[in-house]
């Protein structure tokens, strides 16, 4: 089921999400709904707080190219479901253009660590480790920030942030 996305500057985006303790049907429905919502909105990642649920849950699904039709696809089995993530290691430096389903239409360069190692639980509560130094590393940092009440535009310089707020106001007025 597709859920409504919380749009900036909604205050819920500043909330720190709570640890998941029950790996039950309710959690599984949330994860399934988050996938449906992310795919219909053409996103690559989504945190639970972006659908108004204050739990340490995030999903990532990096699209794969469909060579024949030149379209990208996000099969459900490729979805990384990450619950209660813990950042074990971050190092290196990278800069990459990011966007966010809570700030649709805005894309900005953001500085991040280039390599991350994370411990997390899956939908059944089983623990896993994941390590990456490519796009997934960036996506993980972006989504984990959401669990801590942070959004990517907070990482912009003062001047770029002011420019964004101005652009966003205009953008919102046009789409409302
Ligand atoms: Co986001």
Tab-separated table of N, CA and C and ligand atoms in Angstrom, residues 45-47 50 99-102 142-143 146 151-152, ligand 1:
chain	number	residue	atom	x	y	z
A	45	UNK	N	15.862	5.291	-1.897
A	45	UNK	CA	15.915	4.990	-0.469
A	45	UNK	C	14.792	5.699	0.252
A	46	UNK	N	14.399	5.146	1.400
A	46	UNK	CA	13.324	5.744	2.187
A	46	UNK	C	13.483	5.343	3.650
A	47	UNK	N	13.314	6.317	4.542
A	47	UNK	CA	13.336	6.034	5.979
A	47	UNK	C	11.903	6.076	6.495
A	50	UNK	N	9.855	9.174	7.012
A	50	UNK	CA	9.347	9.846	5.807
A	50	UNK	C	7.928	9.404	5.456
A	99	UNK	N	19.337	13.637	-3.630
A	99	UNK	CA	17.974	14.149	-3.604
A	99	UNK	C	17.242	13.416	-2.498
A	100	UNK	N	15.992	13.798	-2.248
A	100	UNK	CA	15.257	13.194	-1.143
A	100	UNK	C	13.768	13.263	-1.457
A	101	UNK	N	13.036	12.173	-1.225
A	101	UNK	CA	11.600	12.162	-1.525
A	101	UNK	C	10.833	13.159	-0.658
A	102	UNK	N	11.427	13.607	0.444
A	102	UNK	CA	10.772	14.610	1.293
A	102	UNK	C	11.035	16.033	0.810
A	142	UNK	N	22.794	8.814	4.011
A	142	UNK	CA	21.632	9.705	3.833
A	142	UNK	C	20.438	9.189	4.644
A	143	UNK	N	20.170	7.876	4.545
A	143	UNK	CA	18.997	7.313	5.230
A	143	UNK	C	19.198	7.232	6.746
A	146	UNK	N	18.322	10.375	8.393
A	146	UNK	CA	16.877	10.541	8.629
A	146	UNK	C	16.472	9.973	9.991
A	151	UNK	N	18.398	15.976	7.676
A	151	UNK	CA	18.174	15.868	6.238
A	151	UNK	C	19.355	16.479	5.497
A	152	UNK	N	19.533	16.052	4.238
A	152	UNK	CA	20.780	16.365	3.521
A	152	UNK	C	21.033	17.854	3.319
B	1	LIG	CO1	15.964	11.469	2.175
